[in-house]
PDB file of C-alpha atoms in Angstrom:
ATOM      1  CA  MET A   8      20.044 223.922 115.361  1.00  0.00           C
ATOM      2  CA  LYS A   9      23.026 222.736 117.378  1.00  0.00           C
ATOM      3  CA  ILE A  10      26.583 223.577 116.358  1.00  0.00           C
ATOM      4  CA  SER A  11      27.293 219.856 116.015  1.00  0.00           C
ATOM      5  CA  ASP A  12      24.524 219.620 113.403  1.00  0.00           C
ATOM      6  CA  LEU A  13      26.123 222.170 111.059  1.00  0.00           C
ATOM      7  CA  GLY A  14      28.371 219.610 109.412  1.00  0.00           C
ATOM      8  CA  LYS A  15      32.025 219.713 108.479  1.00  0.00           C
ATOM      9  CA  ASP A  16      31.406 221.922 105.426  1.00  0.00           C
ATOM     10  CA  MET A  17      29.728 224.749 107.441  1.00  0.00           C
ATOM     11  CA  ILE A  18      31.510 227.667 109.110  1.00  0.00           C
ATOM     12  CA  GLN A  19      31.489 227.693 112.908  1.00  0.00           C
ATOM     13  CA  PRO A  20      30.399 230.694 115.030  1.00  0.00           C
ATOM     14  CA  SER A  21      32.929 233.441 115.789  1.00  0.00           C
ATOM     15  CA  ARG A  22      34.717 233.151 119.121  1.00  0.00           C
ATOM     16  CA  ARG A  23      34.960 236.934 119.433  1.00  0.00           C
ATOM     17  CA  PRO A  24      32.663 238.701 121.949  1.00  0.00           C
ATOM     18  CA  ARG A  25      29.719 240.843 120.963  1.00  0.00           C
ATOM     19  CA  TYR A  26      29.728 244.404 122.260  1.00  0.00           C
ATOM     20  CA  ASN A  27      26.077 244.520 123.189  1.00  0.00           C
ATOM     21  CA  ARG A  28      26.030 245.150 126.951  1.00  0.00           C
ATOM     22  CA  PRO A  29      26.436 248.912 127.518  1.00  0.00           C
ATOM     23  CA  PRO A  30      25.858 250.361 130.980  1.00  0.00           C
ATOM     24  CA  ARG A  31      22.242 251.083 131.806  1.00  0.00           C
ATOM     25  CA  ILE A  32      20.388 253.132 134.393  1.00  0.00           C
ATOM     26  CA  ASP A  33      16.753 252.340 135.139  1.00  0.00           C
ATOM     27  CA  LYS A  34      14.154 254.102 137.261  1.00  0.00           C
ATOM     28  CA  LYS A  35      16.654 256.502 138.819  1.00  0.00           C
ATOM     29  CA  SER A  36      16.855 260.241 138.298  1.00  0.00           C
ATOM     30  CA  ILE A  37      20.349 261.335 137.219  1.00  0.00           C
ATOM     31  CA  LEU A  38      22.598 264.321 136.716  1.00  0.00           C
ATOM     32  CA  ALA A  39      24.557 263.934 133.466  1.00  0.00           C
ATOM     33  CA  ILE A  40      27.645 266.079 132.991  1.00  0.00           C
ATOM     34  CA  GLY A  41      30.559 266.021 130.585  1.00  0.00           C
ATOM     35  CA  ASP A  42      33.461 267.990 129.177  1.00  0.00           C
ATOM     36  CA  SER A  43      34.524 269.341 132.559  1.00  0.00           C
ATOM     37  CA  GLN A  44      38.120 268.796 131.410  1.00  0.00           C
ATOM     38  CA  ILE A  45      39.479 268.908 134.961  1.00  0.00           C
ATOM     39  CA  PRO A  46      41.640 270.806 136.007  1.00  0.00           C
ATOM     40  CA  PHE A  47      40.128 273.395 133.639  1.00  0.00           C
ATOM     41  CA  HIS A  48      36.622 272.952 135.068  1.00  0.00           C
ATOM     42  CA  ASP A  49      34.082 275.648 135.902  1.00  0.00           C
ATOM     43  CA  HIS A  50      33.532 275.050 139.618  1.00  0.00           C
ATOM     44  CA  GLU A  51      30.690 277.581 139.917  1.00  0.00           C
ATOM     45  CA  TRP A  52      28.693 275.946 137.132  1.00  0.00           C
ATOM     46  CA  ILE A  53      29.267 272.389 138.389  1.00  0.00           C
ATOM     47  CA  ASN A  54      28.404 273.299 141.985  1.00  0.00           C
ATOM     48  CA  LYS A  55      25.161 274.936 140.857  1.00  0.00           C
ATOM     49  CA  CYS A  56      24.199 271.792 138.914  1.00  0.00           C
ATOM     50  CA  LYS A  57      25.118 269.530 141.837  1.00  0.00           C
ATOM     51  CA  LYS A  58      23.096 271.608 144.312  1.00  0.00           C
ATOM     52  CA  LEU A  59      20.033 271.438 142.074  1.00  0.00           C
ATOM     53  CA  ALA A  60      20.427 267.676 141.651  1.00  0.00           C
ATOM     54  CA  PHE A  61      20.674 267.237 145.421  1.00  0.00           C
ATOM     55  CA  ALA A  62      17.639 269.503 145.908  1.00  0.00           C
ATOM     56  CA  TYR A  63      15.678 267.056 143.746  1.00  0.00           C
ATOM     57  CA  GLY A  64      17.085 264.162 145.799  1.00  0.00           C
ATOM     58  CA  ILE A  65      19.228 262.920 142.915  1.00  0.00           C
ATOM     59  CA  ARG A  66      22.237 260.875 144.032  1.00  0.00           C
ATOM     60  CA  THR A  67      23.145 259.159 140.749  1.00  0.00           C
ATOM     61  CA  SER A  68      25.433 260.843 138.231  1.00  0.00           C
ATOM     62  CA  LEU A  69      26.605 260.030 134.732  1.00  0.00           C
ATOM     63  CA  TRP A  70      30.009 261.368 133.692  1.00  0.00           C
ATOM     64  CA  ALA A  71      29.767 261.364 129.911  1.00  0.00           C
ATOM     65  CA  GLY A  72      33.371 261.747 128.823  1.00  0.00           C
ATOM     66  CA  ASP A  73      36.168 264.339 128.901  1.00  0.00           C
ATOM     67  CA  ILE A  74      35.806 264.649 132.642  1.00  0.00           C
ATOM     68  CA  VAL A  75      39.587 265.037 132.818  1.00  0.00           C
ATOM     69  CA  ASP A  76      41.663 266.917 130.275  1.00  0.00           C
ATOM     70  CA  PHE A  77      44.916 264.897 130.229  1.00  0.00           C
ATOM     71  CA  THR A  78      46.630 267.934 128.721  1.00  0.00           C
ATOM     72  CA  SER A  79      50.009 266.443 129.573  1.00  0.00           C
ATOM     73  CA  LEU A  80      49.219 263.395 127.407  1.00  0.00           C
ATOM     74  CA  SER A  81      47.971 265.342 124.397  1.00  0.00           C
ATOM     75  CA  ILE A  82      49.660 265.313 120.989  1.00  0.00           C
ATOM     76  CA  PHE A  83      48.976 269.055 120.804  1.00  0.00           C
ATOM     77  CA  VAL A  84      51.407 271.631 122.153  1.00  0.00           C
ATOM     78  CA  ALA A  85      49.991 273.206 125.303  1.00  0.00           C
ATOM     79  CA  LYS A  86      51.135 275.156 128.322  1.00  0.00           C
ATOM     80  CA  ASN A  87      51.898 273.470 131.657  1.00  0.00           C
ATOM     81  CA  GLN A  88      52.284 269.903 130.400  1.00  0.00           C
ATOM     82  CA  GLU A  89      53.307 268.279 133.684  1.00  0.00           C
ATOM     83  CA  VAL A  90      51.902 264.763 134.137  1.00  0.00           C
ATOM     84  CA  GLU A  91      52.411 264.440 137.891  1.00  0.00           C
ATOM     85  CA  LYS A  92      50.995 267.897 138.629  1.00  0.00           C
ATOM     86  CA  GLU A  93      47.943 267.294 136.474  1.00  0.00           C
ATOM     87  CA  LEU A  94      47.215 263.889 138.037  1.00  0.00           C
ATOM     88  CA  ILE A  95      47.385 265.379 141.532  1.00  0.00           C
ATOM     89  CA  GLU A  96      44.954 268.144 140.538  1.00  0.00           C
ATOM     90  CA  CYS A  97      42.631 265.617 138.890  1.00  0.00           C
ATOM     91  CA  GLU A  98      42.550 263.375 141.953  1.00  0.00           C
ATOM     92  CA  GLU A  99      41.650 266.306 144.192  1.00  0.00           C
ATOM     93  CA  HIS A 100      38.888 267.712 142.003  1.00  0.00           C
ATOM     94  CA  LEU A 101      37.442 264.341 140.948  1.00  0.00           C
ATOM     95  CA  GLY A 102      36.928 263.474 144.600  1.00  0.00           C
ATOM     96  CA  GLU A 103      35.062 266.761 145.012  1.00  0.00           C
ATOM     97  CA  LEU A 104      33.010 266.100 141.885  1.00  0.00           C
ATOM     98  CA  ALA A 105      31.984 262.667 143.158  1.00  0.00           C
ATOM     99  CA  ALA A 106      31.151 263.847 146.688  1.00  0.00           C
ATOM    100  CA  GLY A 107      27.481 263.480 147.607  1.00  0.00           C
ATOM    101  CA  PHE A 108      26.643 260.915 144.920  1.00  0.00           C
ATOM    102  CA  THR A 109      26.135 257.262 145.798  1.00  0.00           C
ATOM    103  CA  ASP A 110      26.482 255.868 142.266  1.00  0.00           C
ATOM    104  CA  ILE A 111      28.462 257.290 139.328  1.00  0.00           C
ATOM    105  CA  ILE A 112      28.948 255.834 135.853  1.00  0.00           C
ATOM    106  CA  TYR A 113      32.046 257.147 134.065  1.00  0.00           C
ATOM    107  CA  LEU A 114      32.173 256.908 130.256  1.00  0.00           C
ATOM    108  CA  PRO A 115      35.253 257.660 128.135  1.00  0.00           C
ATOM    109  CA  GLY A 116      35.574 260.686 125.910  1.00  0.00           C
ATOM    110  CA  ASN A 117      38.340 261.574 123.481  1.00  0.00           C
ATOM    111  CA  HIS A 118      40.369 263.113 126.322  1.00  0.00           C
ATOM    112  CA  GLU A 119      40.343 259.888 128.367  1.00  0.00           C
ATOM    113  CA  LEU A 120      41.485 258.071 125.229  1.00  0.00           C
ATOM    114  CA  ARG A 121      44.630 260.225 125.140  1.00  0.00           C
ATOM    115  CA  LEU A 122      46.192 257.752 127.580  1.00  0.00           C
ATOM    116  CA  GLN A 123      45.543 254.854 125.212  1.00  0.00           C
ATOM    117  CA  ARG A 124      46.903 256.738 122.227  1.00  0.00           C
ATOM    118  CA  LEU A 125      50.072 257.641 124.110  1.00  0.00           C
ATOM    119  CA  LEU A 126      50.669 254.049 125.218  1.00  0.00           C
ATOM    120  CA  ARG A 127      49.490 252.601 121.893  1.00  0.00           C
ATOM    121  CA  GLU A 128      47.783 249.949 123.943  1.00  0.00           C
ATOM    122  CA  TRP A 129      44.254 249.426 125.225  1.00  0.00           C
ATOM    123  CA  VAL A 130      43.634 250.649 128.761  1.00  0.00           C
ATOM    124  CA  SER A 131      40.213 249.989 130.259  1.00  0.00           C
ATOM    125  CA  MET A 132      38.179 252.689 131.971  1.00  0.00           C
ATOM    126  CA  ASP A 133      38.305 250.561 135.096  1.00  0.00           C
ATOM    127  CA  ARG A 134      42.103 250.974 135.019  1.00  0.00           C
ATOM    128  CA  VAL A 135      41.753 254.715 134.336  1.00  0.00           C
ATOM    129  CA  CYS A 136      39.541 255.023 137.430  1.00  0.00           C
ATOM    130  CA  LYS A 137      42.218 253.313 139.497  1.00  0.00           C
ATOM    131  CA  LEU A 138      44.935 255.498 138.000  1.00  0.00           C
ATOM    132  CA  LEU A 139      42.964 258.581 139.023  1.00  0.00           C
ATOM    133  CA  ASN A 140      42.343 257.160 142.516  1.00  0.00           C
ATOM    134  CA  LEU A 141      38.594 257.608 142.157  1.00  0.00           C
ATOM    135  CA  PRO A 142      36.250 256.760 145.045  1.00  0.00           C
ATOM    136  CA  LYS A 143      34.434 253.416 145.073  1.00  0.00           C
ATOM    137  CA  GLN A 144      31.095 254.799 143.932  1.00  0.00           C
ATOM    138  CA  VAL A 145      32.618 255.589 140.508  1.00  0.00           C
ATOM    139  CA  ARG A 146      32.352 252.760 137.981  1.00  0.00           C
ATOM    140  CA  GLY A 147      34.211 253.015 134.687  1.00  0.00           C
ATOM    141  CA  PHE A 148      32.813 251.530 131.452  1.00  0.00           C
ATOM    142  CA  ASP A 149      34.452 251.225 128.051  1.00  0.00           C
ATOM    143  CA  TYR A 150      31.306 252.167 126.145  1.00  0.00           C
ATOM    144  CA  SER A 151      30.962 255.807 125.158  1.00  0.00           C
ATOM    145  CA  PHE A 152      27.192 255.688 125.715  1.00  0.00           C
ATOM    146  CA  CYS A 153      24.806 254.725 128.497  1.00  0.00           C
ATOM    147  CA  GLU A 154      21.185 253.647 128.222  1.00  0.00           C
ATOM    148  CA  VAL A 155      18.872 255.546 130.550  1.00  0.00           C
ATOM    149  CA  GLY A 156      15.570 253.719 130.682  1.00  0.00           C
ATOM    150  CA  GLY A 157      14.242 252.494 127.362  1.00  0.00           C
ATOM    151  CA  ASP A 158      14.020 255.868 125.621  1.00  0.00           C
ATOM    152  CA  TRP A 159      17.293 257.715 126.270  1.00  0.00           C
ATOM    153  CA  LEU A 160      20.951 257.388 125.357  1.00  0.00           C
ATOM    154  CA  VAL A 161      23.485 259.753 126.931  1.00  0.00           C
ATOM    155  CA  GLU A 162      26.865 259.674 125.249  1.00  0.00           C
ATOM    156  CA  HIS A 163      30.140 261.143 124.055  1.00  0.00           C
ATOM    157  CA  PRO A 164      30.109 260.303 120.331  1.00  0.00           C
ATOM    158  CA  LYS A 165      32.968 260.297 117.849  1.00  0.00           C
ATOM    159  CA  ASN A 166      31.326 262.829 115.560  1.00  0.00           C
ATOM    160  CA  TYR A 167      31.222 266.594 115.922  1.00  0.00           C
ATOM    161  CA  SER A 168      29.288 269.365 114.219  1.00  0.00           C
ATOM    162  CA  VAL A 169      29.367 273.143 114.554  1.00  0.00           C
ATOM    163  CA  ILE A 170      25.555 273.032 114.381  1.00  0.00           C
ATOM    164  CA  ALA A 171      24.195 272.284 117.853  1.00  0.00           C
ATOM    165  CA  GLY A 172      21.920 269.251 117.962  1.00  0.00           C
ATOM    166  CA  ARG A 173      22.776 267.955 114.483  1.00  0.00           C
ATOM    167  CA  VAL A 174      24.918 264.985 115.530  1.00  0.00           C
ATOM    168  CA  ALA A 175      22.499 264.090 118.323  1.00  0.00           C
ATOM    169  CA  ALA A 176      19.486 264.242 116.005  1.00  0.00           C
ATOM    170  CA  THR A 177      21.284 262.095 113.418  1.00  0.00           C
ATOM    171  CA  LEU A 178      22.017 259.510 116.107  1.00  0.00           C
ATOM    172  CA  ALA A 179      18.402 259.703 117.276  1.00  0.00           C
ATOM    173  CA  GLU A 180      17.274 258.911 113.720  1.00  0.00           C
ATOM    174  CA  LYS A 181      19.620 255.926 113.611  1.00  0.00           C
ATOM    175  CA  TYR A 182      18.959 254.414 117.029  1.00  0.00           C
ATOM    176  CA  ARG A 183      15.324 255.487 117.482  1.00  0.00           C
ATOM    177  CA  LYS A 184      15.849 256.924 120.943  1.00  0.00           C
ATOM    178  CA  ASN A 185      16.214 260.351 122.490  1.00  0.00           C
ATOM    179  CA  ILE A 186      19.927 261.187 122.364  1.00  0.00           C
ATOM    180  CA  ALA A 187      21.816 263.585 124.624  1.00  0.00           C
ATOM    181  CA  ILE A 188      25.440 264.179 123.660  1.00  0.00           C
ATOM    182  CA  PHE A 189      28.488 265.908 124.993  1.00  0.00           C
ATOM    183  CA  HIS A 190      31.701 266.573 123.005  1.00  0.00           C
ATOM    184  CA  ASP A 191      30.618 269.522 120.852  1.00  0.00           C
ATOM    185  CA  HIS A 192      30.599 272.074 123.742  1.00  0.00           C
ATOM    186  CA  GLN A 193      27.307 273.550 122.512  1.00  0.00           C
ATOM    187  CA  CYS A 194      23.693 273.726 123.623  1.00  0.00           C
ATOM    188  CA  GLY A 195      20.817 273.021 121.283  1.00  0.00           C
ATOM    189  CA  GLU A 196      18.078 270.578 120.399  1.00  0.00           C
ATOM    190  CA  MET A 197      16.654 269.137 117.196  1.00  0.00           C
ATOM    191  CA  LYS A 198      13.866 266.653 116.637  1.00  0.00           C
ATOM    192  CA  THR A 199      14.028 263.712 114.280  1.00  0.00           C
ATOM    193  CA  ARG A 200      12.219 264.176 110.990  1.00  0.00           C
ATOM    194  CA  ASP A 201       9.173 262.257 112.230  1.00  0.00           C
ATOM    195  CA  GLY A 202       9.113 264.353 115.403  1.00  0.00           C
ATOM    196  CA  ARG A 203       9.292 261.331 117.701  1.00  0.00           C
ATOM    197  CA  PHE A 204      12.743 261.767 119.249  1.00  0.00           C
ATOM    198  CA  ILE A 205      14.968 264.569 120.543  1.00  0.00           C
ATOM    199  CA  GLY A 206      18.611 265.110 119.676  1.00  0.00           C
ATOM    200  CA  MET A 207      20.272 267.293 122.312  1.00  0.00           C
ATOM    201  CA  SER A 208      23.707 268.900 122.507  1.00  0.00           C
ATOM    202  CA  VAL A 209      24.002 269.283 126.271  1.00  0.00           C
ATOM    203  CA  GLY A 210      26.961 271.669 126.586  1.00  0.00           C
ATOM    204  CA  MET A 211      30.120 271.559 128.684  1.00  0.00           C
ATOM    205  CA  CYS A 212      31.321 271.996 132.279  1.00  0.00           C
ATOM    206  CA  ALA A 213      34.775 273.412 131.555  1.00  0.00           C
ATOM    207  CA  ASP A 214      35.760 277.054 131.936  1.00  0.00           C
ATOM    208  CA  GLY A 215      36.559 278.276 128.427  1.00  0.00           C
ATOM    209  CA  SER A 216      38.705 281.112 129.761  1.00  0.00           C
ATOM    210  CA  ARG A 217      41.095 278.508 131.196  1.00  0.00           C
ATOM    211  CA  LEU A 218      41.524 276.671 127.874  1.00  0.00           C
ATOM    212  CA  ASP A 219      44.437 278.225 126.012  1.00  0.00           C
ATOM    213  CA  TYR A 220      43.456 276.745 122.642  1.00  0.00           C
ATOM    214  CA  TYR A 221      40.099 278.507 122.922  1.00  0.00           C
ATOM    215  CA  SER A 222      41.018 281.801 124.578  1.00  0.00           C
ATOM    216  CA  VAL A 223      44.485 282.727 123.254  1.00  0.00           C
ATOM    217  CA  ALA A 224      43.536 282.743 119.549  1.00  0.00           C
ATOM    218  CA  HIS A 225      40.230 283.382 117.822  1.00  0.00           C
ATOM    219  CA  SER A 226      38.533 280.899 115.514  1.00  0.00           C
ATOM    220  CA  THR A 227      35.254 280.641 113.626  1.00  0.00           C
ATOM    221  CA  THR A 228      33.985 277.731 115.728  1.00  0.00           C
ATOM    222  CA  PRO A 229      30.848 278.560 117.742  1.00  0.00           C
ATOM    223  CA  LYS A 230      31.027 279.917 121.268  1.00  0.00           C
ATOM    224  CA  MET A 231      31.416 277.219 123.907  1.00  0.00           C
ATOM    225  CA  MET A 232      28.339 276.899 126.116  1.00  0.00           C
ATOM    226  CA  GLN A 233      27.806 275.616 129.633  1.00  0.00           C
ATOM    227  CA  GLY A 234      25.334 272.785 129.995  1.00  0.00           C
ATOM    228  CA  ALA A 235      24.238 269.766 132.003  1.00  0.00           C
ATOM    229  CA  LEU A 236      21.222 267.477 132.001  1.00  0.00           C
ATOM    230  CA  LEU A 237      18.858 266.268 134.685  1.00  0.00           C
ATOM    231  CA  LEU A 238      16.855 263.241 133.636  1.00  0.00           C
ATOM    232  CA  ARG A 239      14.120 262.950 136.258  1.00  0.00           C
ATOM    233  CA  TRP A 240      12.255 259.675 136.702  1.00  0.00           C
ATOM    234  CA  ASP A 241       8.630 260.298 137.745  1.00  0.00           C
ATOM    235  CA  GLY A 242       7.729 256.662 138.300  1.00  0.00           C
ATOM    236  CA  GLN A 243       6.682 256.070 134.686  1.00  0.00           C
ATOM    237  CA  GLN A 244       9.050 257.920 132.373  1.00  0.00           C
ATOM    238  CA  TYR A 245      12.051 260.247 132.206  1.00  0.00           C
ATOM    239  CA  PHE A 246      11.659 264.005 131.892  1.00  0.00           C
ATOM    240  CA  PRO A 247      14.657 266.054 130.686  1.00  0.00           C
ATOM    241  CA  HIS A 248      15.743 269.273 132.385  1.00  0.00           C
ATOM    242  CA  HIS A 249      18.349 270.797 130.084  1.00  0.00           C
ATOM    243  CA  LEU A 250      20.407 273.141 132.245  1.00  0.00           C
ATOM    244  CA  THR A 251      22.014 275.963 130.266  1.00  0.00           C
ATOM    245  CA  GLU A 252      23.216 279.523 130.718  1.00  0.00           C
ATOM    246  CA  GLU A 253      19.595 280.572 130.095  1.00  0.00           C
ATOM    247  CA  THR A 254      18.146 278.414 132.906  1.00  0.00           C
ATOM    248  CA  ASP A 255      15.922 280.163 135.435  1.00  0.00           C
ATOM    249  CA  TRP A 256      17.700 278.797 138.506  1.00  0.00           C
ATOM    250  CA  ASP A 257      15.333 280.396 141.024  1.00  0.00           C
ATOM    251  CA  TYR A 258      12.427 278.632 139.351  1.00  0.00           C
ATOM    252  CA  GLU A 259      14.300 275.323 139.209  1.00  0.00           C
ATOM    253  CA  PHE A 260      15.128 275.434 142.915  1.00  0.00           C
ATOM    254  CA  PHE A 261      11.535 276.456 143.672  1.00  0.00           C
ATOM    255  CA  CYS A 262      10.282 273.389 141.787  1.00  0.00           C
ATOM    256  CA  ALA A 263      12.788 271.171 143.593  1.00  0.00           C
ATOM    257  CA  ARG A 264      11.667 272.474 147.003  1.00  0.00           C
ATOM    258  CA  LYS A 265       8.003 272.080 146.061  1.00  0.00           C
ATOM    259  CA  LYS A 266       8.595 268.481 144.980  1.00  0.00           C
ATOM    260  CA  GLY A 267      10.407 267.784 148.256  1.00  0.00           C
ATOM    261  CA  LYS A 268       7.376 268.889 150.298  1.00  0.00           C
ATOM    262  CA  LYS A 269       5.045 266.359 148.660  1.00  0.00           C
TER     263      LYS A 269
END
């Protein structure tokens, strides 16, 4: 039916846009990282994950939120709140983080949104990328999730749970896809009740000993855990490699070398 056929007594369609075009990666293996909270990142952990990704020939990365800390823009009292100093550090380390990748998708987390809250005005991730002087291969998107093939969503959700995997599994139930999340700084997996989909808490790439709110005072929140995710495309489907503190790195690099010889 055409709009003109609705008649004068019928309501017309909304002029507002639909938010139904999230970023998507297809048929490319990726390294997904998040919660590096630069300049409080764990360089040893990130470098190990990057080297493994490169060993597998992976040159696409997904930055799933809280890549920078923006401590100086936080509403919380913290040490060393110097905007200029932090931006300089972020520019330096973000360039290092991007090095070697040909395509990077950058999603917002709650730390990137600190800029918007401070200004009380919407600032796009494209503008944030320019503010941080990021290299051209980094593309910012305003969605907090990215579709990877038809079966995976990698994201930085609003919700948080002290039980690893719970939020991810709940999202997997809702959206009927495998869900890998950052934000909760934990590692763990749960399946949906029908066993069809995985909900994964990936972990973080920050150095907890550099975060004053975590290291200066004790709390009952679970221990922060390092984590990253390789989603490897084999030509037909994606296979997850959840990298954690328990990963057998020698075996992973052996598998990467063996794959490279084929």
